[in-house]
CSV table of C-alpha atoms and ligand atoms in Angstrom, one decimal:
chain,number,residue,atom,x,y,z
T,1,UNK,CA,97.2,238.9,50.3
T,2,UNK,CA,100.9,239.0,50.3
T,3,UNK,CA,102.9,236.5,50.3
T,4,UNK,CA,106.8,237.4,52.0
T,5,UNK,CA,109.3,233.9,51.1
T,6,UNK,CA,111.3,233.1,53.6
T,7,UNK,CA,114.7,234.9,54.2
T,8,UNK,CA,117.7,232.5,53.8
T,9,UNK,CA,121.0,234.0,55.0
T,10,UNK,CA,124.3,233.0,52.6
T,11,UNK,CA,127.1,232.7,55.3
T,12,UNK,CA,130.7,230.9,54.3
T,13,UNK,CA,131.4,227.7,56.3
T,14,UNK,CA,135.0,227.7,57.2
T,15,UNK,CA,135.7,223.9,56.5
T,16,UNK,CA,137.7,222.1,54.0
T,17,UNK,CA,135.7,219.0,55.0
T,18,UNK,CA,132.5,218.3,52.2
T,19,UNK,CA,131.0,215.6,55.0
T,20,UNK,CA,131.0,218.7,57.8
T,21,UNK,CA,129.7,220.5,55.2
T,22,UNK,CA,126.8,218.5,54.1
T,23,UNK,CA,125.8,217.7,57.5
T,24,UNK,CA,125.9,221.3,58.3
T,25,UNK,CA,123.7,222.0,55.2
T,26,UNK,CA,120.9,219.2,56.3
T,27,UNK,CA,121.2,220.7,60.2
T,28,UNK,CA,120.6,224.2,59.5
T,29,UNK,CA,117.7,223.7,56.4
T,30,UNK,CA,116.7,225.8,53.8
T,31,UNK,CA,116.8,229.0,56.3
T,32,UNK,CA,120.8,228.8,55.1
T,33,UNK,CA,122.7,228.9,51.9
T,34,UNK,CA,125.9,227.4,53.3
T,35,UNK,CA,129.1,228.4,51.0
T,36,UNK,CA,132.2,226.8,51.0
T,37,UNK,CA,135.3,228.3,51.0
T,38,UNK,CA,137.0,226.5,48.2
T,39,UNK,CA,133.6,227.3,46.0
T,40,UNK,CA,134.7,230.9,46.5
T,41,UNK,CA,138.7,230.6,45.0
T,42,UNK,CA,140.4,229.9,48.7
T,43,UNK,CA,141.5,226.5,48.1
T,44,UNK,CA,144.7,226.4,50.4
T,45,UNK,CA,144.3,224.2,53.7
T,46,UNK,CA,142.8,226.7,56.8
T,47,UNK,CA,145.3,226.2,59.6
T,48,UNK,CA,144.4,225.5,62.8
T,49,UNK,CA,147.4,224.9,65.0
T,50,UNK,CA,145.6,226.3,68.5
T,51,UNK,CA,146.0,224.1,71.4
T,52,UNK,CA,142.5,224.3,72.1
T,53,UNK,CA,139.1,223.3,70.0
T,54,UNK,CA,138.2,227.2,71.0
T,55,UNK,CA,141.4,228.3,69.8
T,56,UNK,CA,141.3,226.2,66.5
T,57,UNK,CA,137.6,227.4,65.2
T,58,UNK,CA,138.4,231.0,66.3
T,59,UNK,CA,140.9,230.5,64.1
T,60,UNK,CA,139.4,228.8,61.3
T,61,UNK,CA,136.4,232.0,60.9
T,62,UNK,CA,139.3,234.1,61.4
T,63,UNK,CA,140.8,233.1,58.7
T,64,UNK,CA,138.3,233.4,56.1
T,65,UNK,CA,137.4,236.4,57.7
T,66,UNK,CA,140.6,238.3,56.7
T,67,UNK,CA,140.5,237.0,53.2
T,68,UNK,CA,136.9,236.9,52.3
T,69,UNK,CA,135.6,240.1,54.6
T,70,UNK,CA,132.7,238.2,55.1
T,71,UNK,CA,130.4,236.8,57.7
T,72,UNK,CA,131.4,233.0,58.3
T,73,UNK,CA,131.3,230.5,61.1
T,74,UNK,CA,133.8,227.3,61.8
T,75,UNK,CA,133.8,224.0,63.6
T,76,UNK,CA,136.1,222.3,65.6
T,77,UNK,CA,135.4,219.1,67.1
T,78,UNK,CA,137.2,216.8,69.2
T,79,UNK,CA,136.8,213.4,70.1
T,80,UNK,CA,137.8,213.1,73.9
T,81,UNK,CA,138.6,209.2,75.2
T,82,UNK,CA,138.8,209.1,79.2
T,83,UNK,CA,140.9,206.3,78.9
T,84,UNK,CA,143.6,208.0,77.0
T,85,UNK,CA,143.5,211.0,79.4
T,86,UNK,CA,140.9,213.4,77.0
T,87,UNK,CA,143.2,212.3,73.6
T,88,UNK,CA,142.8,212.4,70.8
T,89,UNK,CA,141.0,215.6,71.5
T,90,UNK,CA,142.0,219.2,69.1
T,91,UNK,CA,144.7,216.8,67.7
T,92,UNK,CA,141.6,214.1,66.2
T,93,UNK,CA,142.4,215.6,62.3
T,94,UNK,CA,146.1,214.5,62.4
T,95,UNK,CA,146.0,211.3,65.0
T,96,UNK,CA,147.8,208.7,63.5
T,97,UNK,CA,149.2,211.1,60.7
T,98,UNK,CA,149.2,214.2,59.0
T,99,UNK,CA,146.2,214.2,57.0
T,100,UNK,CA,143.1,213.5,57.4
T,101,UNK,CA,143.2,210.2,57.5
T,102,UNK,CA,140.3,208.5,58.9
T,103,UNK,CA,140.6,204.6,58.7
T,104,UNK,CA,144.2,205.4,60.1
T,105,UNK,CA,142.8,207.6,63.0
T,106,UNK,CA,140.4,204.4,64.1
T,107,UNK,CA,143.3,202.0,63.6
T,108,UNK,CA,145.7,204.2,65.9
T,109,UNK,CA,142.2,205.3,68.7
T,110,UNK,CA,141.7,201.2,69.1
T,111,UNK,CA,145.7,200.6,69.4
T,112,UNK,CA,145.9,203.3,72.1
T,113,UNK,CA,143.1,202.3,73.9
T,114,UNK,CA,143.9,198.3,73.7
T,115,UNK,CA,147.5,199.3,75.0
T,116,UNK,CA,146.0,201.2,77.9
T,117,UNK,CA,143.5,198.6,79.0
T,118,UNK,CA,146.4,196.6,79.0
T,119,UNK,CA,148.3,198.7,81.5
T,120,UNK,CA,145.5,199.7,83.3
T,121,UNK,CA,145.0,195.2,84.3
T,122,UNK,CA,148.7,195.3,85.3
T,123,UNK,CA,148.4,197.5,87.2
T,124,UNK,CA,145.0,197.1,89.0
T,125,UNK,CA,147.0,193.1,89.1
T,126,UNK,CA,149.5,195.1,91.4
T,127,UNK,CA,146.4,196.2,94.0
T,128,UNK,CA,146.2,200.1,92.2
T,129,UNK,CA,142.5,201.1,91.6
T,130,UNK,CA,142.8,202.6,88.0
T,131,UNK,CA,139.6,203.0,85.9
T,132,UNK,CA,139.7,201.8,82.5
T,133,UNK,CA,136.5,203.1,80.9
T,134,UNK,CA,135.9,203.1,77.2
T,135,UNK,CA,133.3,206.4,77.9
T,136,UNK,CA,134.2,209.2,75.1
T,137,UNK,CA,132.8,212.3,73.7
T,138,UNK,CA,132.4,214.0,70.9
T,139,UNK,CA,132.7,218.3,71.5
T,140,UNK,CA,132.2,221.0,68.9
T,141,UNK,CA,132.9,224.5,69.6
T,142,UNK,CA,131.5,226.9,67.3
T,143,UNK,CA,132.8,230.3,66.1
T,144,UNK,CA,130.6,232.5,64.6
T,145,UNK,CA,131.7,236.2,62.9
T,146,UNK,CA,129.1,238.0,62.2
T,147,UNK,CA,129.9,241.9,61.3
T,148,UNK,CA,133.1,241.8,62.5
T,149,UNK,CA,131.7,240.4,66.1
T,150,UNK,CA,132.8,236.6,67.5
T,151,UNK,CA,130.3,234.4,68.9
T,152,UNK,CA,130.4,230.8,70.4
T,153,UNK,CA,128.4,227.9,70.6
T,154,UNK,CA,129.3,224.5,71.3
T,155,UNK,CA,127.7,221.3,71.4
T,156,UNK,CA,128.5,217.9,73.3
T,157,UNK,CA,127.2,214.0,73.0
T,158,UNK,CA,128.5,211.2,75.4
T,159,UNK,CA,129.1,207.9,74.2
T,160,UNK,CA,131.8,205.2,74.5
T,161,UNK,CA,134.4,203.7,72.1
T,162,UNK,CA,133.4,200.2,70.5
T,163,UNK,CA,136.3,197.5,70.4
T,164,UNK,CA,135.1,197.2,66.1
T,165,UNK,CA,133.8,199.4,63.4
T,166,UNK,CA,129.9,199.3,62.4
T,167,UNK,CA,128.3,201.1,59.7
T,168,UNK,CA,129.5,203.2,56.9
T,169,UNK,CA,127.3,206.3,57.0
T,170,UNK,CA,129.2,209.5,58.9
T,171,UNK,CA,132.4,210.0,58.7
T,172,UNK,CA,135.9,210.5,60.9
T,173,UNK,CA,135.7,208.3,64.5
T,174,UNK,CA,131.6,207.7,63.6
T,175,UNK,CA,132.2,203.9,63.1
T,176,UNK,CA,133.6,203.0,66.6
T,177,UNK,CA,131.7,205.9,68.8
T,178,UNK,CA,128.5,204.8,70.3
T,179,UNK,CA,126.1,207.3,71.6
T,180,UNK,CA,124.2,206.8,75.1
T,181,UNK,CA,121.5,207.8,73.7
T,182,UNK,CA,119.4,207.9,70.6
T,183,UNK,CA,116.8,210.4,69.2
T,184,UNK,CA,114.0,210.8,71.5
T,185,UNK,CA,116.2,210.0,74.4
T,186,UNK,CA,116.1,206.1,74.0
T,187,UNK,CA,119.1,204.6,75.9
T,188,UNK,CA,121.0,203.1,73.1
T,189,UNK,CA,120.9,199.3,74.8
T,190,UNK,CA,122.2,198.0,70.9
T,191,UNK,CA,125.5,199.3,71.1
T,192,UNK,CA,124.4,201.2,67.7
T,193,UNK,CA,127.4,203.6,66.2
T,194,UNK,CA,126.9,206.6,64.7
T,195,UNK,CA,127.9,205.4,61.6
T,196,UNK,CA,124.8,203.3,61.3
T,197,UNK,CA,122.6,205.7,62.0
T,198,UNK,CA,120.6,207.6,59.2
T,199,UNK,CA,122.0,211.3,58.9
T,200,UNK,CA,118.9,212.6,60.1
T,201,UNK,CA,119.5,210.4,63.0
T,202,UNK,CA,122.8,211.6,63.7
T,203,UNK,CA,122.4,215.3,63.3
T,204,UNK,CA,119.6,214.9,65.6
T,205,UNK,CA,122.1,213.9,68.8
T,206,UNK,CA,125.5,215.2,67.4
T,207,UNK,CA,128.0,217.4,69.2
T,208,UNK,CA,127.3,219.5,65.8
T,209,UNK,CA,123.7,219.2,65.8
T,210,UNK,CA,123.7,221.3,69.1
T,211,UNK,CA,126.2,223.4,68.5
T,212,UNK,CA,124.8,224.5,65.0
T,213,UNK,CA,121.2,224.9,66.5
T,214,UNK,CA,122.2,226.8,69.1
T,215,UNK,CA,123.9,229.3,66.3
T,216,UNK,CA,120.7,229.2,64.4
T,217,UNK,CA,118.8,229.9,67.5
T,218,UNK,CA,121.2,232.5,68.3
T,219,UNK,CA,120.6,234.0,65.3
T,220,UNK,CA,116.9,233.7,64.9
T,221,UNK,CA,116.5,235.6,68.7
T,222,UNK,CA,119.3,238.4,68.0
T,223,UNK,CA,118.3,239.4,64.3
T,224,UNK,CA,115.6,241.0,62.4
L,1,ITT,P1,138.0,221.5,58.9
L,1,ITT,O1,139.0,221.8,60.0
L,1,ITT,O2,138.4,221.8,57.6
L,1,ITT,O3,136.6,221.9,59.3
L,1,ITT,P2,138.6,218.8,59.9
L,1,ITT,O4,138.3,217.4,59.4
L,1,ITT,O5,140.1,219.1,60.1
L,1,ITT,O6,137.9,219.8,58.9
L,1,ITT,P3,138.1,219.1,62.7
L,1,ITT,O7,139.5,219.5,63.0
L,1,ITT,O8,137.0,219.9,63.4
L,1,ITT,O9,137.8,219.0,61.2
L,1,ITT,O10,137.8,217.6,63.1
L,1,ITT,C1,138.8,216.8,63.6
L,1,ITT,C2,138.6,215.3,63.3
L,1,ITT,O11,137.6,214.8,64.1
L,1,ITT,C3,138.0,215.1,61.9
L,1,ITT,O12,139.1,215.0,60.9
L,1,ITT,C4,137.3,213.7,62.1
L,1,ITT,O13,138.2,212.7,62.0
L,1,ITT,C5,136.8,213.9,63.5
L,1,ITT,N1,135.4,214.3,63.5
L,1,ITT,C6,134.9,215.6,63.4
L,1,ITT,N2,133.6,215.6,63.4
L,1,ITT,C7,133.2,214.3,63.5
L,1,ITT,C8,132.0,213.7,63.5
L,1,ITT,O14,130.8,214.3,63.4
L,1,ITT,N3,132.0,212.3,63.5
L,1,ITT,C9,133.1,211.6,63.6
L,1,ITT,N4,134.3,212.1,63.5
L,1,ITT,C10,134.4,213.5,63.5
């Protein structure tokens, strides 16, 4: 008998982020040999200046595309606050300044948001009947270029901000977002973040959980 071992397909990740890109690794198994940029010479920062999350990973994979000529995907991911009208949203990298900062970016989401509950009780004081709600979500969108072709996936989990950061496993906003749900779809009644969830946990729910399995499945459904 003859035994075939399984395919894996080497694709570049177009991320300058190492926590995406472990998370990505973990979500997408052994089927994938994830490759990172900077692992093949192309160290300079990927711009994404697009006004949109669509427009920023189209450009991220198109990036790499032009200098590597190679088959690549990208992620951007937004979180989006109701309270603070959809912000941070595409500008969640460079919040509170212009790196990646992420204990900054949490400092600056729980000013904002304190601020606007504040304004929001003046001016519901005043008889106006303004919501206030902490509800938030986290959205990926997904590019894919694969022989020269685009593809998009995307991938969404709905939560709400905590007023304090818990746990120290994720990364970015993870501390202070709290998903409605948990694996399994067990209402999340302990106000558990996704930082204190295992990884396996949070790749499980995540905005880039679904996006990235819809890609694989993608994949596995339009390829020999
Ligand atoms: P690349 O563009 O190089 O992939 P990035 O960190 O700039 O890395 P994004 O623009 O997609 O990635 O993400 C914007 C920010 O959103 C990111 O810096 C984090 O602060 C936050 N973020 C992204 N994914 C997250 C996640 O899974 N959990 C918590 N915060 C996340």
């Amino acid at each position: 008998m003859t035994n075939f071992a399984p395919m894996t397909r080497r694709i570049v990740f177009a991320t300058g982020n190492s926590a995406k890109l472990r998370e990505a690794s973990e979500i997408l198994g052994p089927a994938f040999e994830l490759v990172s940029p900077a692992s093949m010479g192309l160290t300079e920062e990927i711009p994404e200046t697009a006004p949109t999350l669509l427009g920023n990973s189209m450009m991220k994979a198109g990036y790499i595309h032009e200098k590597l000529s190679c088959d690549c995907f990208a992620d951007d991911t937004g979180l989006e606050v109701d309270i603070l009208g959809g912000a941070p949203g595409v500008h969640s990298a460079r919040y509170a300044t212009d790196g990646h900062d992420f204990a900054a970016n949490v400092a600056k989401l729980l000013r904002e948001m304190a601020r606007a509950e504040r304004e929001a009780s003046v001016a519901r004081a005043y008889g106006l009947a303004v919501k206030a709600s902490r509800k938030a979500r986290f959205r990926t969108v997904v590019t894919l270029i694969l022989g020269g072709q685009k593809h998009f996936f995307e991938g969404c989990v709905e939560g709400r901000i905590a007023r304090r950061r818990s746990g120290d496993g994720g990364f970015g906003y993870d501390p202070v977002f709290i998903p409605d749900f948990l694996p399994g779809d067990v209402p999340n009644s302990g106000a558990v973040t996704m930082a204190q969830l295992s990884e396996e946990d949070k790749n499980a729910i995540s905005h880039r959980g679904r996006a990235l399995r819809a890609m694989a499945a993608w994949l596995a459904d339009n390829e020999a």
